[in-house]
Amino acid sequence: MKINWGTGIVLSFIGFISFIMFFVVRMNTDDRANHDLVTEDYYKQELSFQKEIDAEKEANALPTQLQLKRIEEGLQIRFPKEMDPTKINGIVSLYRPSNKHLDFDLPISLSNAHLLIPDKRLLDGRWDITIRWTYDGKNYLVKESMTY
């Protein structure tokens, strides 16, 4: 059977479209390529953006900054020494950009000046850490990205 140039062009188009459709279907069904770009309540978070800016300014104005330190037992968050640890209330949010199932929040309840996040809760890789706390009626916010 002889294939003329018109049939060759049609077969080339069909082959190319099949090739592209194969990769589109494969990428949509593959769990390894499942990356979330934003959080679930993205628009709600955008409405409170000015409050976050003010809270970050308050945290940056402190004489002693909040410190994140990796130690053998896990991740240690050390609050400013000027603050009474029993009066600090808030939440620590850990966001994993590559897998939303690893995200978690921890309430802040302190008896001393530091909070320890156990090593078994943190897998190796990038984490976005947001620490929100209230002390004497003022809101504070610190955002950090780290590779654990």
GROMACS .gro file of C-alpha atoms in nm:
model
  148
    1MET     CA    1   0.000   0.000   0.000
    2LYS     CA    2   0.130   0.337  -0.099
    3ILE     CA    3   0.086   0.632   0.141
    4ASN     CA    4   0.056   0.970  -0.024
    5TRP     CA    5   0.165   1.299   0.141
    6GLY     CA    6  -0.188   1.387   0.259
    7THR     CA    7  -0.223   1.059   0.448
    8GLY     CA    8   0.125   1.108   0.596
    9ILE     CA    9   0.031   1.453   0.732
   10VAL     CA   10  -0.291   1.319   0.888
   11LEU     CA   11  -0.106   1.027   1.047
   12SER     CA   12   0.161   1.266   1.180
   13PHE     CA   13  -0.108   1.488   1.339
   14ILE     CA   14  -0.281   1.187   1.494
   15GLY     CA   15   0.051   1.059   1.632
   16PHE     CA   16   0.143   1.400   1.775
   17ILE     CA   17  -0.198   1.453   1.937
   18SER     CA   18  -0.185   1.101   2.084
   19PHE     CA   19   0.162   1.170   2.223
   20ILE     CA   20   0.049   1.496   2.390
   21MET     CA   21  -0.272   1.342   2.528
   22PHE     CA   22  -0.073   1.053   2.678
   23PHE     CA   23   0.144   1.295   2.878
   24VAL     CA   24  -0.150   1.514   2.983
   25VAL     CA   25  -0.336   1.213   3.121
   26ARG     CA   26  -0.022   1.074   3.284
   27MET     CA   27   0.063   1.401   3.462
   28ASN     CA   28  -0.294   1.450   3.585
   29THR     CA   29  -0.313   1.102   3.737
   30ASP     CA   30   0.041   1.082   3.880
   31ASP     CA   31   0.055   1.154   4.256
   32ARG     CA   32   0.422   1.251   4.245
   33ALA     CA   33   0.334   1.563   4.047
   34ASN     CA   34   0.064   1.677   4.291
   35HIS     CA   35   0.188   2.009   4.430
   36ASP     CA   36  -0.042   2.267   4.582
   37LEU     CA   37   0.052   2.626   4.508
   38VAL     CA   38  -0.164   2.795   4.771
   39THR     CA   39  -0.342   2.709   5.093
   40GLU     CA   40  -0.707   2.601   5.101
   41ASP     CA   41  -0.838   2.931   5.240
   42TYR     CA   42  -0.623   3.159   5.022
   43TYR     CA   43  -0.877   3.442   4.976
   44LYS     CA   44  -0.967   3.451   5.344
   45GLN     CA   45  -0.598   3.490   5.429
   46GLU     CA   46  -0.558   3.775   5.179
   47LEU     CA   47  -0.829   3.979   5.353
   48SER     CA   48  -0.631   3.977   5.679
   49PHE     CA   49  -0.302   4.074   5.515
   50GLN     CA   50  -0.278   4.422   5.678
   51LYS     CA   51  -0.312   4.267   6.024
   52GLU     CA   52  -0.024   4.036   5.938
   53ILE     CA   53   0.192   4.329   5.828
   54ASP     CA   54   0.125   4.509   6.157
   55ALA     CA   55   0.199   4.195   6.361
   56GLU     CA   56   0.527   4.141   6.173
   57LYS     CA   57   0.630   4.501   6.245
   58GLU     CA   58   0.559   4.443   6.615
   59ALA     CA   59   0.773   4.127   6.613
   60ASN     CA   60   1.059   4.303   6.433
   61ALA     CA   61   1.048   4.590   6.683
   62LEU     CA   62   1.119   4.359   6.979
   63PRO     CA   63   1.462   4.406   7.141
   64THR     CA   64   1.525   4.030   7.127
   65GLN     CA   65   1.404   3.841   6.821
   66LEU     CA   66   1.234   3.502   6.820
   67GLN     CA   67   1.486   3.228   6.736
   68LEU     CA   68   1.441   2.901   6.549
   69LYS     CA   69   1.710   2.645   6.614
   70ARG     CA   70   1.746   2.282   6.509
   71ILE     CA   71   1.862   2.067   6.797
   72GLU     CA   72   1.895   1.692   6.841
   73GLU     CA   73   1.542   1.651   6.984
   74GLY     CA   74   1.375   1.857   6.708
   75LEU     CA   75   1.306   2.220   6.626
   76GLN     CA   76   1.335   2.463   6.916
   77ILE     CA   77   1.149   2.794   6.907
   78ARG     CA   78   1.289   3.037   7.163
   79PHE     CA   79   1.068   3.334   7.248
   80PRO     CA   80   1.210   3.672   7.352
   81LYS     CA   81   1.343   3.669   7.707
   82GLU     CA   82   1.160   3.994   7.794
   83MET     CA   83   0.826   3.814   7.772
   84ASP     CA   84   0.675   3.611   8.054
   85PRO     CA   85   0.627   3.263   7.899
   86THR     CA   86   0.303   3.196   8.087
   87LYS     CA   87   0.135   3.500   7.922
   88ILE     CA   88   0.219   3.397   7.565
   89ASN     CA   89  -0.073   3.249   7.368
   90GLY     CA   90  -0.078   3.160   7.002
   91ILE     CA   91  -0.025   2.900   6.737
   92VAL     CA   92   0.264   2.761   6.533
   93SER     CA   93   0.169   2.656   6.180
   94LEU     CA   94   0.399   2.434   5.979
   95TYR     CA   95   0.323   2.423   5.608
   96ARG     CA   96   0.488   2.173   5.372
   97PRO     CA   97   0.465   2.308   5.013
   98SER     CA   98   0.523   1.967   4.856
   99ASN     CA   99   0.257   1.775   5.052
  100LYS     CA  100  -0.045   1.932   5.223
  101HIS     CA  101  -0.105   1.614   5.423
  102LEU     CA  102   0.206   1.689   5.630
  103ASP     CA  103   0.084   2.037   5.739
  104PHE     CA  104   0.000   2.079   6.106
  105ASP     CA  105  -0.065   2.341   6.375
  106LEU     CA  106   0.058   2.345   6.733
  107PRO     CA  107  -0.090   2.561   7.008
  108ILE     CA  108   0.157   2.764   7.210
  109SER     CA  109   0.143   2.692   7.581
  110LEU     CA  110   0.470   2.756   7.757
  111SER     CA  111   0.613   2.701   8.101
  112ASN     CA  112   0.960   2.817   7.998
  113ALA     CA  113   1.089   3.044   7.720
  114HIS     CA  114   1.103   2.783   7.444
  115LEU     CA  115   0.877   2.547   7.253
  116LEU     CA  116   1.004   2.216   7.114
  117ILE     CA  117   0.861   2.052   6.804
  118PRO     CA  118   0.965   1.686   6.814
  119ASP     CA  119   1.197   1.554   6.545
  120LYS     CA  120   0.954   1.273   6.454
  121ARG     CA  121   0.691   1.528   6.339
  122LEU     CA  122   0.925   1.693   6.087
  123LEU     CA  123   1.039   1.516   5.773
  124ASP     CA  124   1.344   1.631   5.583
  125GLY     CA  125   1.269   1.901   5.329
  126ARG     CA  126   1.135   2.255   5.306
  127TRP     CA  127   0.895   2.387   5.569
  128ASP     CA  128   0.723   2.726   5.588
  129ILE     CA  129   0.677   2.814   5.953
  130THR     CA  130   0.433   3.080   6.073
  131ILE     CA  131   0.434   3.170   6.442
  132ARG     CA  132   0.145   3.388   6.565
  133TRP     CA  133   0.132   3.487   6.928
  134THR     CA  134  -0.030   3.740   7.156
  135TYR     CA  135   0.136   3.901   7.456
  136ASP     CA  136  -0.017   4.181   7.665
  137GLY     CA  137  -0.282   4.254   7.401
  138LYS     CA  138  -0.033   4.290   7.114
  139ASN     CA  139  -0.022   4.053   6.819
  140TYR     CA  140   0.309   3.926   6.687
  141LEU     CA  141   0.390   3.729   6.375
  142VAL     CA  142   0.708   3.565   6.247
  143LYS     CA  143   0.731   3.381   5.914
  144GLU     CA  144   1.031   3.165   5.830
  145SER     CA  145   1.118   2.916   5.558
  146MET     CA  146   1.366   2.648   5.643
  147THR     CA  147   1.501   2.323   5.513
  148TYR     CA  148   1.492   2.062   5.784
   0.00000   0.00000   0.00000
